[in-house]
mmCIF file of C-alpha atoms in Angstrom:
data_model
loop_
_atom_site.group_PDB
_atom_site.id
_atom_site.type_symbol
_atom_site.label_atom_id
_atom_site.label_comp_id
_atom_site.label_asym_id
_atom_site.label_seq_id
_atom_site.Cartn_x
_atom_site.Cartn_y
_atom_site.Cartn_z
ATOM 1 C CA UNK A 57 -19.197 -11.019 29.130
ATOM 2 C CA UNK A 58 -16.869 -9.108 26.750
ATOM 3 C CA UNK A 59 -16.404 -5.424 27.270
ATOM 4 C CA UNK A 60 -16.610 -2.885 24.496
ATOM 5 C CA UNK A 61 -13.327 -1.198 23.663
ATOM 6 C CA UNK A 62 -12.962 2.057 21.776
ATOM 7 C CA UNK A 63 -10.966 1.660 18.552
ATOM 8 C CA UNK A 64 -8.654 4.455 17.362
ATOM 9 C CA UNK A 65 -6.857 4.753 14.026
ATOM 10 C CA UNK A 66 -3.146 5.559 13.924
ATOM 11 C CA UNK A 67 -4.169 8.854 12.280
ATOM 12 C CA UNK A 68 -6.320 9.738 15.298
ATOM 13 C CA UNK A 69 -3.598 8.801 17.752
ATOM 14 C CA UNK A 70 -0.975 10.767 15.816
ATOM 15 C CA UNK A 71 -2.981 13.980 16.303
ATOM 16 C CA UNK A 72 -2.404 13.828 20.039
ATOM 17 C CA UNK A 73 1.317 14.627 20.092
ATOM 18 C CA UNK A 74 1.785 17.651 22.313
ATOM 19 C CA UNK A 75 2.531 18.190 25.992
ATOM 20 C CA UNK A 76 -1.055 19.223 26.577
ATOM 21 C CA UNK A 77 -2.519 16.198 24.724
ATOM 22 C CA UNK A 78 -0.298 13.126 24.394
ATOM 23 C CA UNK A 79 -1.291 9.632 23.336
ATOM 24 C CA UNK A 80 1.005 6.712 22.793
ATOM 25 C CA UNK A 81 0.413 3.387 21.088
ATOM 26 C CA UNK A 82 2.099 0.347 22.617
ATOM 27 C CA UNK A 83 1.438 -3.222 21.424
ATOM 28 C CA UNK A 84 -1.803 -2.199 19.687
ATOM 29 C CA UNK A 85 -3.211 -0.410 22.774
ATOM 30 C CA UNK A 86 -3.746 3.350 22.997
ATOM 31 C CA UNK A 87 -2.881 5.273 26.145
ATOM 32 C CA UNK A 88 -3.552 8.914 27.022
ATOM 33 C CA UNK A 89 -0.438 9.715 29.056
ATOM 34 C CA UNK A 90 -1.018 13.486 29.208
ATOM 35 C CA UNK A 91 -1.559 13.593 33.002
ATOM 36 C CA UNK A 92 1.595 11.526 33.553
ATOM 37 C CA UNK A 93 4.039 13.541 31.422
ATOM 38 C CA UNK A 94 5.205 15.734 34.331
ATOM 39 C CA UNK A 95 5.694 12.711 36.570
ATOM 40 C CA UNK A 96 7.584 10.541 34.010
ATOM 41 C CA UNK A 97 11.057 9.825 35.433
ATOM 42 C CA UNK A 98 12.727 10.495 32.065
ATOM 43 C CA UNK A 99 10.808 13.771 31.595
ATOM 44 C CA UNK A 100 8.083 14.664 29.131
ATOM 45 C CA UNK A 101 10.574 15.168 26.305
ATOM 46 C CA UNK A 102 11.446 11.471 26.310
ATOM 47 C CA UNK A 103 7.757 10.487 25.883
ATOM 48 C CA UNK A 104 7.047 13.147 23.251
ATOM 49 C CA UNK A 105 10.087 12.235 21.165
ATOM 50 C CA UNK A 106 9.925 8.521 21.785
ATOM 51 C CA UNK A 107 11.124 6.446 18.820
ATOM 52 C CA UNK A 108 12.206 3.283 20.638
ATOM 53 C CA UNK A 109 9.908 0.486 21.612
ATOM 54 C CA UNK A 110 8.449 0.647 25.118
ATOM 55 C CA UNK A 111 10.045 -2.663 25.960
ATOM 56 C CA UNK A 112 13.538 -1.505 24.781
ATOM 57 C CA UNK A 113 13.410 1.404 27.287
ATOM 58 C CA UNK A 114 13.710 -1.051 30.218
ATOM 59 C CA UNK A 115 10.420 -0.238 31.941
ATOM 60 C CA UNK A 116 9.744 -2.058 35.239
ATOM 61 C CA UNK A 117 6.801 -4.268 36.056
ATOM 62 C CA UNK A 118 5.317 -1.472 38.138
ATOM 63 C CA UNK A 119 5.592 0.911 35.189
ATOM 64 C CA UNK A 120 3.657 -1.566 33.031
ATOM 65 C CA UNK A 121 0.986 -1.815 35.713
ATOM 66 C CA UNK A 122 0.803 1.938 36.033
ATOM 67 C CA UNK A 123 0.255 2.171 32.291
ATOM 68 C CA UNK A 124 -3.130 0.500 32.656
ATOM 69 C CA UNK A 125 -4.374 3.662 34.397
ATOM 70 C CA UNK A 126 -4.005 5.566 31.140
ATOM 71 C CA UNK A 127 -5.535 2.968 28.791
ATOM 72 C CA UNK A 128 -8.245 4.469 26.558
ATOM 73 C CA UNK A 129 -8.703 1.914 23.788
ATOM 74 C CA UNK A 130 -7.107 -0.176 21.089
ATOM 75 C CA UNK A 131 -5.571 0.486 17.731
ATOM 76 C CA UNK A 132 -7.820 -0.248 14.797
ATOM 77 C CA UNK A 133 -5.719 -2.655 12.801
ATOM 78 C CA UNK A 134 -8.154 -2.660 9.926
ATOM 79 C CA UNK A 135 -7.419 1.006 9.158
ATOM 80 C CA UNK A 136 -4.496 1.760 6.862
ATOM 81 C CA UNK A 137 -1.252 2.845 8.526
ATOM 82 C CA UNK A 138 -0.012 6.280 7.607
ATOM 83 C CA UNK A 139 3.400 5.849 5.920
ATOM 84 C CA UNK A 140 4.784 8.983 7.594
ATOM 85 C CA UNK A 141 4.151 7.468 11.014
ATOM 86 C CA UNK A 142 5.977 4.226 10.414
ATOM 87 C CA UNK A 143 9.045 4.455 12.607
ATOM 88 C CA UNK A 144 12.249 2.691 11.559
ATOM 89 C CA UNK A 145 13.018 -0.056 13.959
ATOM 90 C CA UNK A 146 16.138 -2.105 14.498
ATOM 91 C CA UNK A 147 14.566 -4.877 12.425
ATOM 92 C CA UNK A 148 14.028 -2.544 9.485
ATOM 93 C CA UNK A 149 17.592 -1.322 9.700
ATOM 94 C CA UNK A 150 18.790 -4.900 9.568
ATOM 95 C CA UNK A 151 16.527 -5.512 6.581
ATOM 96 C CA UNK A 152 17.934 -2.404 4.855
ATOM 97 C CA UNK A 153 21.478 -3.665 5.410
ATOM 98 C CA UNK A 154 20.588 -7.125 4.173
ATOM 99 C CA UNK A 155 18.886 -5.667 1.056
ATOM 100 C CA UNK A 156 21.952 -3.564 0.324
ATOM 101 C CA UNK A 157 24.188 -6.654 0.590
ATOM 102 C CA UNK A 158 21.848 -8.586 -1.717
ATOM 103 C CA UNK A 159 22.031 -5.806 -4.327
ATOM 104 C CA UNK A 160 25.816 -5.762 -4.062
ATOM 105 C CA UNK A 161 25.919 -9.514 -4.618
ATOM 106 C CA UNK A 162 23.571 -9.243 -7.607
ATOM 107 C CA UNK A 163 25.528 -6.525 -9.391
ATOM 108 C CA UNK A 164 29.055 -7.580 -8.647
ATOM 109 C CA UNK A 165 29.641 -8.327 -12.384
ATOM 110 C CA UNK A 166 29.614 -4.672 -13.467
ATOM 111 C CA UNK A 167 32.629 -3.473 -11.429
ATOM 112 C CA UNK A 168 34.488 -6.774 -12.089
ATOM 113 C CA UNK A 169 33.860 -6.343 -15.865
ATOM 114 C CA UNK A 170 35.118 -2.758 -15.766
ATOM 115 C CA UNK A 171 38.300 -3.807 -13.904
ATOM 116 C CA UNK A 172 38.768 -6.735 -16.319
ATOM 117 C CA UNK A 173 38.408 -4.602 -19.393
ATOM 118 C CA UNK A 174 40.818 -2.051 -17.928
ATOM 119 C CA UNK A 175 43.418 -4.728 -17.256
ATOM 120 C CA UNK A 176 43.054 -6.202 -20.766
ATOM 121 C CA UNK A 177 43.283 -2.778 -22.331
ATOM 122 C CA UNK A 178 46.402 -2.057 -20.273
ATOM 123 C CA UNK A 179 48.103 -5.255 -21.434
ATOM 124 C CA UNK A 180 47.219 -4.562 -25.077
ATOM 125 C CA UNK A 181 48.591 -1.075 -24.753
ATOM 126 C CA UNK A 182 51.822 -2.254 -23.218
ATOM 127 C CA UNK A 183 52.351 -4.998 -25.867
ATOM 128 C CA UNK A 184 52.008 -2.471 -28.689
ATOM 129 C CA UNK A 185 54.832 -0.291 -27.280
#
């Protein structure tokens, strides 16, 4: 028989961002890690200022098992995500770099045209002397 899970929006989760009331969202699941902040090996500052993915931090299997003690519900994926809370990831940085390269490739003609016109103008100027 399925169990009922409480759903939280990202807006709700984002309001719990202090040492006295700290929630984290990992893989669509919401955890209230407030009681664990003082025990966290990296300190509470690491959790409060976390911008990296949980997996990237190198957590052990026992840490992942311990996380289940703090599980309070799931992220409501039907609710809109708050743009201010979208955290840049390594994938987005790669996309930004790729987009910049694409723009550079698209607009290469402008600087080439400027250089070409300058070279032609220079030759014309020198021939008239």
